[in-house]
Amino acid sequence: MDDTGWLRLACELAALCPPSRTAFSVGAVIVGADGREIARGHSREGDPRDHAEEAALAKASGDLSGATVYSSLEPCGKRASRPRTCAELIVASGARRAVFAWREPSLFVEGTGAEVLAAAGVEPVELPELADLAREPNAHLL
């Protein structure tokens, strides 16, 4: 699959999230440098505070050097519920790219994940043609 296919899958995973009035529904997929899926996750998967990227990264084992993280929403750069943001977790994982469909609106926090990633040497890639798909499970918040 290409970036669009993997990101479409991440957007579809967001529909699995239990609805929330205080957090976005997000899906994430981690793909290795070899093009194979390593892990996937979605917001509130195991805990009401889980973010999608965090859930997927928790399932990934081994070195993620060269991996790409696909997320329906820009990985968070600020966070109130846990000490580390998703952008920080992605940087620490060794992933080299983060591909997302929708820039985080400033509904809960200011979206700064792309800037955090870029400053740390992880390439942020936005595919806005899938933003409508990423917004669908969040319509109740908008």
XYZ file of C-alpha atoms in Angstrom, residues 7 11 71-74 99-103 125-132 134:
20
model
C -3.710 6.737 5.934
C -8.953 7.104 9.253
C -2.520 9.025 11.983
C -5.908 10.383 11.002
C -5.184 13.517 13.071
C -1.932 15.454 13.438
C 1.666 11.043 7.819
C -1.650 12.590 8.836
C -4.887 13.726 7.198
C -6.160 16.547 9.389
C -4.363 19.316 11.278
C 3.466 14.762 5.808
C -0.077 16.093 5.533
C -2.522 14.514 3.063
C -5.468 16.910 3.340
C -7.425 15.067 0.646
C -8.369 12.585 3.420
C -9.252 15.246 6.025
C -13.013 14.826 5.498
C -10.726 11.920 9.436
